[in-house]
Amino acid sequence: MEIALLLVAVVLVVILVSRVAAPLPLPAPLALLAAGAVLSFVPAVPEVRLSSEVVLLGLLPPLLYAAALSTSLIDIRTFRAKILSLSVGLVLFTALGVGLVAWLLLPIPFTLAVALGAIVSPPDAVAATAVARRIGLPRNITTILEGESLLNDATALVALRTALAATGLAAHGAATHTGGAEDVTVASVGLDLVVASLGGVAIGVVAYLLIGTLRRQLTEVPADTALSFVAPYLAYVPAEQVGASGVLAVVTAALLLAHRSPVLQSAPSRLSERINWSSLTFVLENAVFLLIGLQVFTLLSDVGEANLGRTLLVGLAVLVTCLVLRPVWMIGQALVWLGIHRVEPEVRRQRLRGSVVGSWAGMRGVVTLAAALTLPEETPLRAELLVIALVVTVGTLVLQGMTLPLLARALDVRGPDPREDALQEATVLGATTGAGLRLVEADPEADPAVIGTLQTQAEARVNRAWERLGALGPVDDETPSEAQARLRTAMIREERAELLRIRDAGQVDHAVLTTILGALDAEETALGWAATRSSALRQSPLLPPDRIASGCEHMAATEKPVPPRTADGCPTCLAEGMRWVHLRVCAHCGAVGCCDSSEGKHAAAHFRESGHPVMRSLEPGEAWRWCYVDEVLG
């Protein structure tokens, strides 16, 4: 009963504190951390002692799995060199640097000091991702931070096991290939890291293949969602049992499953998985910080008053070391790269600013706490080492978590303009819609009336995207699509009220009513999601675009995007039976034509016929304009 009450209390506190912190500039993780610390000193609150098994098995696998599900495998592959540098090189660099400082300040062996360095070296996936997304860092920085925090846990845990083995200790529940202290060499450390890494990746691939095979056979949405809940453990447990990295196994399986989900899962299964995991992640991510705070009183009591002052001072020294070593590594790397490559001054400034901001996004969290708890009971100064790890965790969350937004604003490091995202969204939607239309129009047996209906619906979808992009006026200016959505939402609510009246009268079977209610709910949810996107776009500040060139007066006159006349490709190419290479759209009238790399060169032909000087790319992922008059790229 006590455990049940504790779980209920944790969830309720998480919900309450997160709700209170939402309108405040204080991030929810920091608010929960502070709430937990305060509650730990309340006598009525029971003592909470987390075991390493609870953190490593109960919290870490699902948190890593959820974080990896929302990370792009393509982006990880694109930035793999940078991510590996941080997740392997920086972790070992920090572990050795912190180890040296701790060895000088504490009466412990150097190998145990390095173990402490391994404990505090990895930034947390939850904290880094939450802060980066909240303040809107550029996507390349966010991707690198996500990739680093997903992979660095494996390096840190392997380094911890190796350092403990060199000390003559063994971490709780750890399986490692390294023998006793007399067997540890540089070669054995490297071998242990390679075996753990390759083994973890291999087992993650096997887990992905197994889960993917099962998913192909599952047609029931609840069964597929239930399978996703055990997926992290299908990868983590076998890897840990054979001495491989369970962290890498979970991350590998999740990245592959997310990448292949459009093929392996149905649309309802993907939607169900996304909704269920968002709820589970909300509870686990926030509960982690609350539980960390609840450890404060217990850990301070274990140290004792006599040693508390020295322990806190050493903790501050280790915290400062962590705060210094990360910028040294990242900014140093950036300077070396800039010294080798000759780039434009603006690119140089952007890279340095990005490195400075990234170097300050090193918040520690659940992995540091979990790794500290794996220290065996016979470890010298174990309580002091746990408090030092807590000081680093709390210190980085407070110092870096609170000041990172200020630093990003001061250096003008920001995410992409939301209108630029909307522009790309509209462009991609136009390309995909055009591909679908070409498929049905090429079907000789298709009913022309049905094709006409599909064309009208496709045009409406594309127009909604462009209307949302073009709504740069006052907030009360309503686009046609927004007016339609508002009226349809009002209709749905009235339809639901009538449905409830019929239900209460007992006139129709409950199963029939539930089916109709589900359809209304799904439609209203889709309309609400679109309205939220439009509202966020209207309220977001219009940021100046990062121009490739300075632009010209013709481009200045076409800042507001004009929707393309068609989503079906180059109409002249379609009429003449040609194939286009790239599509362009006139920034003045919305006429669509193909580029000069295409056979017809209809974009240039449109300029010669109309005199409209500016063409914009209509290719997914491209955001540039070209002025035919001034021959300027913008």
XYZ file of C-alpha atoms in Angstrom:
634
model
C 0.000 0.000 0.000
C 2.852 2.405 0.788
C 4.377 1.868 -2.650
C 1.014 2.491 -4.316
C 0.492 5.681 -2.342
C 4.019 6.829 -3.183
C 3.456 6.270 -6.905
C 0.143 8.132 -6.820
C 1.730 11.001 -4.893
C 4.655 11.240 -7.326
C 2.358 11.413 -10.361
C 0.082 14.002 -8.721
C 3.040 16.186 -7.697
C 4.458 15.926 -11.220
C 1.166 17.066 -12.740
C 0.679 19.884 -10.243
C 4.219 21.296 -10.371
C 4.408 21.026 -14.172
C 1.131 22.896 -14.484
C 2.232 25.637 -12.086
C 5.626 26.008 -13.818
C 4.145 26.139 -17.344
C 3.461 29.919 -17.462
C 6.648 30.743 -15.549
C 10.164 31.146 -16.975
C 11.262 28.305 -14.662
C 11.656 25.001 -16.568
C 9.541 22.150 -15.206
C 12.574 19.903 -14.472
C 14.100 22.568 -12.227
C 10.769 23.221 -10.501
C 10.337 19.504 -9.805
C 13.920 19.222 -8.607
C 13.358 22.080 -6.157
C 10.020 20.637 -5.029
C 11.630 17.260 -4.387
C 14.476 18.829 -2.413
C 12.040 20.762 -0.213
C 9.842 17.706 0.337
C 12.856 15.612 1.321
C 13.243 17.760 4.458
C 9.565 17.380 5.476
C 9.327 14.787 8.288
C 5.948 13.497 7.091
C 7.387 12.574 3.672
C 8.744 9.012 3.737
C 12.404 8.470 2.968
C 12.983 7.626 -0.678
C 16.040 5.592 -1.613
C 16.370 4.699 -5.251
C 18.266 1.542 -6.053
C 20.442 1.281 -9.135
C 18.179 -1.477 -10.473
C 15.120 0.795 -10.321
C 16.887 3.562 -12.227
C 18.853 1.449 -14.696
C 16.024 -0.990 -15.454
C 12.861 0.884 -14.594
C 13.612 4.388 -15.836
C 16.560 4.450 -18.200
C 15.418 2.033 -20.990
C 11.972 3.609 -21.598
C 13.367 7.156 -21.398
C 16.105 6.361 -23.917
C 13.635 4.543 -26.152
C 11.182 7.452 -26.131
C 13.940 9.988 -26.834
C 15.315 7.891 -29.709
C 11.848 7.438 -31.235
C 11.635 11.190 -31.784
C 15.170 11.443 -33.201
C 15.912 11.184 -36.908
C 18.229 8.406 -38.001
C 19.088 10.484 -41.072
C 20.118 13.440 -38.906
C 22.185 11.194 -36.622
C 23.990 9.849 -39.670
C 24.537 13.354 -41.035
C 26.192 14.605 -37.826
C 27.790 11.279 -36.841
C 31.355 12.638 -36.644
C 30.382 15.453 -34.279
C 28.141 13.186 -32.216
C 30.833 10.517 -31.830
C 33.355 13.170 -30.873
C 31.117 14.317 -28.036
C 29.665 10.975 -26.965
C 33.041 9.204 -26.842
C 35.872 11.729 -26.888
C 34.326 14.340 -24.615
C 33.077 11.744 -22.119
C 36.557 10.224 -21.717
C 38.152 13.695 -21.651
C 35.756 14.772 -18.885
C 36.205 11.536 -16.949
C 39.995 11.948 -16.882
C 39.839 15.676 -16.097
C 37.367 15.254 -13.261
C 39.307 12.222 -12.069
C 42.470 14.278 -11.752
C 40.691 17.015 -9.770
C 38.929 14.523 -7.464
C 42.172 12.583 -6.914
C 43.914 15.762 -5.776
C 41.093 16.735 -3.408
C 39.945 13.388 -1.962
C 41.837 10.535 -0.281
C 40.841 7.959 -2.903
C 42.746 6.003 -5.584
C 43.076 7.633 -8.993
C 41.039 4.848 -10.607
C 38.136 5.537 -8.241
C 38.464 9.246 -8.998
C 38.174 8.412 -12.704
C 35.070 6.382 -11.852
C 33.585 9.552 -10.357
C 34.553 11.376 -13.542
C 32.723 8.740 -15.603
C 29.647 9.167 -13.394
C 29.370 12.938 -13.932
C 30.589 13.035 -17.551
C 27.457 12.301 -19.643
C 24.873 15.064 -20.200
C 21.332 13.806 -19.832
C 19.134 13.058 -22.843
C 15.992 14.263 -21.085
C 17.406 17.550 -19.761
C 19.341 18.491 -22.906
C 16.456 17.746 -25.268
C 13.861 19.471 -23.097
C 15.852 22.686 -22.745
C 17.036 22.760 -26.389
C 13.525 22.373 -27.753
C 11.988 24.778 -25.256
C 14.263 27.666 -26.158
C 14.262 26.869 -29.884
C 17.895 26.159 -30.699
C 18.862 25.559 -34.330
C 17.993 22.064 -35.468
C 21.590 21.054 -36.140
C 22.559 21.917 -32.551
C 19.490 20.154 -31.164
C 20.217 17.050 -33.246
C 23.834 16.950 -32.084
C 22.773 17.341 -28.442
C 20.157 14.600 -28.830
C 22.580 12.230 -30.508
C 25.289 12.941 -27.955
C 23.012 12.406 -24.964
C 21.656 9.168 -26.436
C 25.066 7.625 -27.083
C 27.309 9.046 -24.371
C 25.626 6.998 -21.640
C 27.167 3.844 -23.078
C 30.681 5.323 -23.004
C 30.219 6.599 -19.449
C 28.879 3.316 -18.077
C 31.636 1.267 -19.728
C 34.257 3.705 -18.423
C 32.714 3.451 -14.945
C 32.817 -0.347 -14.935
C 36.383 -0.359 -16.161
C 37.523 2.163 -13.558
C 35.811 0.219 -10.764
C 37.404 -2.997 -11.970
C 40.783 -1.283 -11.902
C 40.040 -0.254 -8.311
C 39.188 -3.843 -7.411
C 35.443 -3.169 -7.187
C 32.468 -4.232 -9.283
C 29.406 -2.107 -9.942
C 26.035 -3.433 -8.821
C 24.487 -5.486 -11.579
C 27.348 -4.739 -13.972
C 28.614 -7.246 -16.473
C 32.000 -6.354 -17.860
C 34.793 -8.112 -19.673
C 37.455 -6.350 -17.675
C 39.041 -8.391 -14.932
C 40.633 -7.243 -11.689
C 42.878 -4.285 -11.184
C 45.948 -6.193 -12.221
C 44.393 -7.031 -15.589
C 43.414 -3.498 -16.604
C 45.475 -1.980 -19.397
C 44.828 0.566 -22.110
C 44.240 -2.325 -24.489
C 41.717 -3.969 -22.154
C 39.859 -0.692 -21.712
C 39.691 -0.214 -25.474
C 38.615 -3.826 -25.988
C 35.880 -3.485 -23.367
C 34.558 -0.338 -25.024
C 34.603 -1.909 -28.494
C 32.918 -5.110 -27.313
C 30.258 -3.200 -25.404
C 29.599 -0.840 -28.326
C 29.545 -3.373 -31.153
C 27.670 -5.872 -29.031
C 25.080 -3.283 -28.065
C 24.549 -2.208 -31.662
C 24.328 -5.832 -32.840
C 21.767 -6.780 -30.196
C 19.825 -3.612 -30.967
C 19.654 -4.638 -34.636
C 18.487 -8.123 -33.650
C 15.826 -6.616 -31.380
C 14.700 -4.355 -34.230
C 14.419 -7.316 -36.612
C 12.457 -9.339 -34.052
C 10.065 -6.500 -33.209
C 9.708 -5.576 -36.873
C 8.797 -9.178 -37.751
C 6.192 -9.248 -35.002
C 4.757 -5.926 -36.096
C 4.241 -7.147 -39.625
C 1.981 -9.874 -38.214
C 0.030 -7.599 -35.873
C -3.090 -5.888 -37.137
C -4.567 -4.931 -33.756
C -3.608 -1.444 -32.600
C -3.626 -2.293 -28.844
C -1.317 -5.262 -29.409
C 1.131 -3.193 -31.436
C 1.184 -0.459 -28.784
C 1.707 -3.042 -26.036
C 4.646 -4.443 -28.001
C 6.240 -0.988 -28.060
C 6.159 -0.901 -24.238
C 8.323 -4.028 -23.971
C 10.583 -3.115 -26.907
C 13.140 -1.218 -24.745
C 13.599 -4.248 -22.503
C 13.833 -6.703 -25.389
C 16.946 -4.774 -26.392
C 18.328 -3.683 -23.009
C 18.171 -6.861 -20.918
C 19.887 -9.284 -23.353
C 22.651 -6.757 -24.022
C 23.369 -6.265 -20.336
C 23.316 -10.003 -19.726
C 26.144 -10.640 -22.196
C 28.221 -7.612 -21.144
C 27.270 -5.395 -24.085
C 25.866 -1.884 -23.823
C 22.157 -1.981 -23.078
C 22.009 1.748 -23.773
C 23.291 1.342 -27.318
C 21.008 -1.640 -27.859
C 17.921 0.394 -26.901
C 18.969 3.430 -28.930
C 19.804 1.339 -32.005
C 16.517 -0.562 -31.900
C 14.469 2.616 -31.351
C 16.161 4.584 -34.140
C 15.611 1.759 -36.626
C 12.020 1.153 -35.546
C 11.204 4.858 -35.802
C 12.848 5.078 -39.226
C 10.896 2.071 -40.517
C 7.608 2.771 -38.733
C 5.809 3.988 -41.907
C 6.435 0.525 -43.364
C 6.109 -1.653 -40.261
C 3.072 -0.011 -38.651
C -0.337 1.139 -39.743
C -1.333 4.769 -39.345
C -3.617 4.044 -36.349
C -0.801 2.107 -34.665
C 1.654 4.971 -35.120
C -0.883 7.436 -33.744
C -1.658 5.227 -30.750
C 2.032 4.672 -30.011
C 2.749 8.396 -30.209
C -0.100 9.299 -27.825
C 0.631 6.569 -25.284
C 4.379 7.170 -25.240
C 3.874 10.929 -24.865
C 1.878 10.314 -21.669
C 4.376 7.777 -20.341
C 7.327 10.008 -21.180
C 5.700 12.987 -19.468
C 5.399 11.047 -16.231
C 8.822 9.376 -16.341
C 10.815 12.428 -17.454
C 9.360 14.653 -14.785
C 9.296 11.993 -12.075
C 13.040 11.521 -12.555
C 13.787 15.080 -11.469
C 11.329 14.889 -8.593
C 12.969 11.680 -7.367
C 16.419 13.241 -7.672
C 15.246 16.063 -5.425
C 13.789 13.612 -2.926
C 17.279 12.118 -2.476
C 18.782 15.345 -1.132
C 18.082 14.915 2.582
C 19.023 11.226 2.614
C 22.320 11.781 0.831
C 23.284 14.714 3.054
C 22.451 12.654 6.137
C 24.633 9.770 4.956
C 27.627 12.088 4.615
C 27.253 13.517 8.115
C 27.862 17.032 9.387
C 31.596 16.487 9.902
C 32.315 15.745 6.246
C 29.516 17.751 4.635
C 31.480 20.991 4.201
C 34.441 19.308 2.525
C 32.157 17.198 0.335
C 30.213 20.211 -0.890
C 33.433 22.091 -1.680
C 34.769 19.133 -3.657
C 31.389 18.908 -5.386
C 31.641 22.553 -6.409
C 35.185 21.975 -7.696
C 34.011 18.994 -9.758
C 31.052 21.059 -11.015
C 33.357 23.864 -12.147
C 35.610 21.299 -13.826
C 32.657 19.896 -15.779
C 31.524 23.393 -16.738
C 35.009 24.262 -18.029
C 36.022 21.046 -19.797
C 33.029 20.943 -22.136
C 33.629 24.421 -23.628
C 37.362 23.661 -23.872
C 36.585 20.565 -25.930
C 33.833 21.974 -28.146
C 35.191 25.472 -28.754
C 38.678 24.034 -29.227
C 37.339 21.643 -31.855
C 35.559 24.484 -33.626
C 38.726 26.593 -33.696
C 40.756 23.683 -35.084
C 38.130 23.058 -37.780
C 38.041 26.732 -38.725
C 41.824 26.779 -38.842
C 41.815 23.931 -41.364
C 38.848 25.048 -43.487
C 38.593 28.427 -45.132
C 35.015 29.667 -44.782
C 33.142 32.921 -45.046
C 33.242 35.238 -41.990
C 29.522 34.777 -41.344
C 29.877 30.985 -41.401
C 32.828 31.296 -39.017
C 30.769 33.402 -36.609
C 27.798 31.050 -36.765
C 29.946 27.997 -36.073
C 31.672 29.631 -33.118
C 28.390 30.889 -31.673
C 26.840 27.456 -32.107
C 29.803 25.809 -30.369
C 29.571 28.225 -27.447
C 25.848 27.562 -26.980
C 26.283 23.805 -27.395
C 29.119 23.793 -24.887
C 26.788 25.275 -22.289
C 24.077 22.628 -22.862
C 25.655 19.989 -20.630
C 22.933 19.415 -18.055
C 23.302 16.182 -16.081
C 20.372 14.063 -14.942
C 19.114 10.544 -14.468
C 22.136 8.706 -15.873
C 24.520 10.462 -13.486
C 22.319 9.518 -10.540
C 21.886 5.948 -11.779
C 25.612 5.503 -12.364
C 26.408 6.845 -8.886
C 23.983 4.390 -7.309
C 25.823 1.478 -8.943
C 28.832 2.120 -6.724
C 29.167 -0.926 -4.417
C 28.585 -0.481 -0.701
C 32.250 -1.102 0.109
C 33.399 1.803 -2.076
C 35.580 4.238 -0.102
C 33.726 7.512 0.603
C 30.642 6.207 -1.233
C 28.233 8.660 0.441
C 30.520 11.583 -0.385
C 30.769 10.495 -4.024
C 26.983 10.306 -4.266
C 26.627 13.836 -2.891
C 29.261 15.116 -5.338
C 27.303 13.546 -8.203
C 24.143 15.209 -6.886
C 25.893 18.599 -6.646
C 26.982 18.305 -10.289
C 23.501 17.254 -11.397
C 21.717 20.045 -9.541
C 24.399 22.609 -10.389
C 24.310 21.980 -14.136
C 20.511 21.928 -14.198
C 20.306 25.231 -12.357
C 23.276 27.114 -13.804
C 23.127 25.901 -17.385
C 19.397 25.245 -17.566
C 18.553 28.754 -16.353
C 21.197 30.680 -18.293
C 21.233 28.774 -21.596
C 18.244 30.717 -22.997
C 19.935 34.004 -22.077
C 23.181 32.906 -23.736
C 21.377 31.808 -26.902
C 19.577 35.146 -27.156
C 22.743 37.128 -26.430
C 24.605 35.336 -29.235
C 21.550 35.427 -31.553
C 21.579 31.644 -31.887
C 18.021 30.759 -32.748
C 16.006 28.074 -34.384
C 14.511 28.344 -37.849
C 11.880 30.967 -38.538
C 8.510 29.220 -38.013
C 7.316 30.806 -41.252
C 10.227 29.159 -43.023
C 9.040 25.843 -41.593
C 5.526 26.609 -42.799
C 6.908 27.448 -46.242
C 8.692 24.101 -46.440
C 5.603 22.322 -45.111
C 3.456 23.891 -47.820
C 6.057 23.020 -50.453
C 6.299 19.382 -49.350
C 2.528 19.092 -49.145
C 2.254 20.427 -52.681
C 4.825 17.916 -53.947
C 3.191 14.928 -52.238
C -0.299 15.967 -53.263
C 0.824 16.375 -56.857
C 2.335 12.885 -56.846
C -0.922 11.412 -55.558
C -2.989 13.249 -58.151
C -0.761 12.093 -61.001
C -1.266 8.502 -59.877
C -5.070 8.591 -59.890
C -5.249 10.697 -63.049
C -3.173 8.082 -64.890
C -5.690 5.355 -64.008
C -7.784 4.772 -67.160
C -10.572 3.111 -65.152
C -10.949 5.938 -62.617
C -14.277 7.782 -62.626
C -13.715 11.403 -63.796
C -16.207 12.626 -61.201
C -14.252 10.921 -58.422
C -11.004 12.360 -59.757
C -12.581 15.814 -59.793
C -13.599 15.439 -56.149
C -10.098 14.304 -55.209
C -8.578 17.232 -57.099
C -10.811 19.670 -55.222
C -9.922 18.123 -51.869
C -6.211 18.132 -52.708
C -6.358 21.755 -53.774
C -8.087 22.637 -50.496
C -5.379 20.897 -48.456
C -2.598 22.751 -50.251
C -4.456 26.047 -50.014
C -4.856 25.637 -46.251
C -1.094 25.364 -45.898
C -0.475 28.465 -48.006
C -3.212 30.434 -46.283
C -1.628 29.725 -42.920
C 1.722 30.863 -44.273
C 0.331 34.021 -45.797
C -1.591 35.127 -42.714
C 0.794 37.879 -41.669
C -1.851 40.424 -40.846
C -3.699 41.073 -37.577
C -4.636 38.075 -35.468
C -8.349 38.697 -36.047
C -7.937 38.390 -39.839
C -9.429 34.972 -40.590
C -8.473 32.977 -43.658
C -11.160 31.030 -45.563
C -9.791 27.726 -44.273
C -9.803 29.013 -40.700
C -13.381 30.197 -41.070
C -14.381 26.804 -42.445
C -12.602 25.016 -39.580
C -14.281 27.269 -36.993
C -17.736 26.667 -38.398
C -17.141 22.937 -38.801
C -15.952 22.737 -35.168
C -19.153 24.429 -34.041
C -21.141 21.927 -36.131
C -19.292 19.005 -34.562
C -20.052 20.210 -31.057
C -23.721 20.563 -31.879
C -23.715 17.125 -33.502
C -22.112 15.698 -30.369
C -24.750 17.340 -28.178
C -27.489 15.747 -30.283
C -25.676 12.419 -30.133
C -25.584 12.604 -26.338
C -29.305 13.403 -26.291
C -29.977 10.287 -28.368
C -27.725 8.257 -26.061
C -29.485 9.461 -22.924
C -32.848 8.601 -24.450
C -31.659 5.019 -24.963
C -32.820 4.977 -28.580
C -29.700 3.522 -30.261
C -27.240 0.796 -29.386
C -24.176 1.990 -27.465
C -21.703 0.451 -29.945
C -23.195 2.470 -32.800
C -23.060 5.683 -30.792
C -19.457 5.035 -29.781
C -18.433 4.626 -33.431
C -20.034 7.925 -34.417
C -18.597 9.712 -31.381
C -15.105 8.424 -32.230
C -15.384 9.776 -35.773
C -16.464 13.195 -34.489
C -13.640 13.254 -31.951
C -11.053 12.369 -34.606
C -12.274 15.119 -36.941
C -12.373 17.730 -34.164
C -8.869 16.733 -33.039
C -7.536 17.245 -36.573
C -9.232 20.631 -36.835
C -7.907 21.660 -33.424
C -4.376 20.643 -34.336
C -4.505 22.749 -37.511
C -5.906 25.723 -35.596
C -3.121 25.458 -33.022
C -0.506 25.453 -35.773
C -2.054 28.554 -37.348
C -2.247 30.371 -34.018
C 1.382 29.586 -33.192
C 2.482 30.823 -36.603
C 0.592 34.094 -36.224
C 1.972 34.772 -32.743
C 5.581 33.900 -33.548
C 7.923 36.796 -34.276
C 8.831 37.332 -37.901
C 12.564 36.719 -37.864
C 14.842 38.072 -40.581
C 15.898 35.226 -42.851
C 19.508 34.105 -43.087
C 20.221 35.268 -46.607
C 22.751 33.675 -48.904
C 23.142 37.029 -50.616
C 21.929 40.527 -49.860
C 18.899 40.304 -52.145
C 17.530 43.138 -54.254
C 14.552 45.464 -54.499
C 12.551 42.906 -56.488
C 12.983 40.332 -53.715
C 12.081 42.908 -51.085
C 8.751 43.333 -52.865
C 8.005 39.585 -52.640
C 8.560 38.866 -48.935
C 5.020 37.524 -48.533
C 4.843 34.084 -50.199
C 2.309 33.563 -52.978
C 0.788 30.052 -53.190
C 1.417 28.097 -56.385
C -1.416 27.863 -58.876
C -1.149 24.075 -58.990
C 0.209 21.262 -56.846
C 0.471 18.923 -59.818
C 3.900 19.896 -61.165
C 4.863 21.978 -64.169
C 1.643 22.340 -66.201
C 3.471 23.083 -69.462
C 5.613 19.955 -69.082
C 2.496 17.899 -68.386
C 0.758 19.334 -71.432
C 3.760 18.754 -73.737
C 4.737 15.348 -72.310
C 8.079 16.523 -70.909
C 9.790 15.649 -67.613
C 10.964 18.314 -65.234
C 14.000 18.199 -62.959
C 13.146 20.908 -60.420
C 10.072 23.050 -59.937
C 9.965 26.813 -59.467
C 7.043 29.089 -58.602
C 6.666 32.757 -59.525
C 6.828 34.890 -56.390
C 4.440 37.398 -57.996
C 1.600 35.340 -59.502
C 2.155 31.725 -58.364
C 2.770 30.295 -61.834
C 4.669 26.989 -61.663
C 7.456 26.138 -64.099
C 10.505 23.925 -64.389
C 14.099 25.067 -63.906
C 16.812 25.581 -66.520
C 18.098 22.074 -65.784
C 14.824 20.751 -67.198
C 14.100 20.205 -70.847
C 11.450 22.907 -71.141
C 13.029 25.680 -69.001
C 9.503 26.936 -68.383
C 10.392 29.041 -65.308
C 12.690 31.215 -67.432
C 10.054 31.224 -70.179
C 7.505 32.567 -67.704
C 9.856 35.438 -66.833
C 10.298 36.321 -70.513
C 6.549 36.251 -71.106
C 5.323 37.995 -67.954
C 8.282 40.095 -66.838
C 7.887 38.834 -63.265
C 11.490 38.849 -62.043
C 11.526 36.619 -58.924
C 11.153 32.845 -58.879
C 11.171 30.760 -55.711
C 12.104 27.100 -55.375
C 9.161 24.729 -55.067
C 11.338 21.758 -54.122
C 10.935 20.190 -50.631
C 13.672 21.373 -48.267
C 14.768 24.312 -50.449
C 14.187 27.923 -49.408
C 15.718 30.390 -51.853
C 14.681 32.899 -54.500
C 16.265 34.027 -57.738
C 15.907 37.390 -59.422
C 16.222 37.177 -63.204
C 16.674 40.944 -63.533
C 19.488 41.512 -61.028
C 20.775 37.898 -61.151
C 20.831 37.741 -57.338
C 20.262 34.696 -55.160
C 18.385 35.355 -51.920
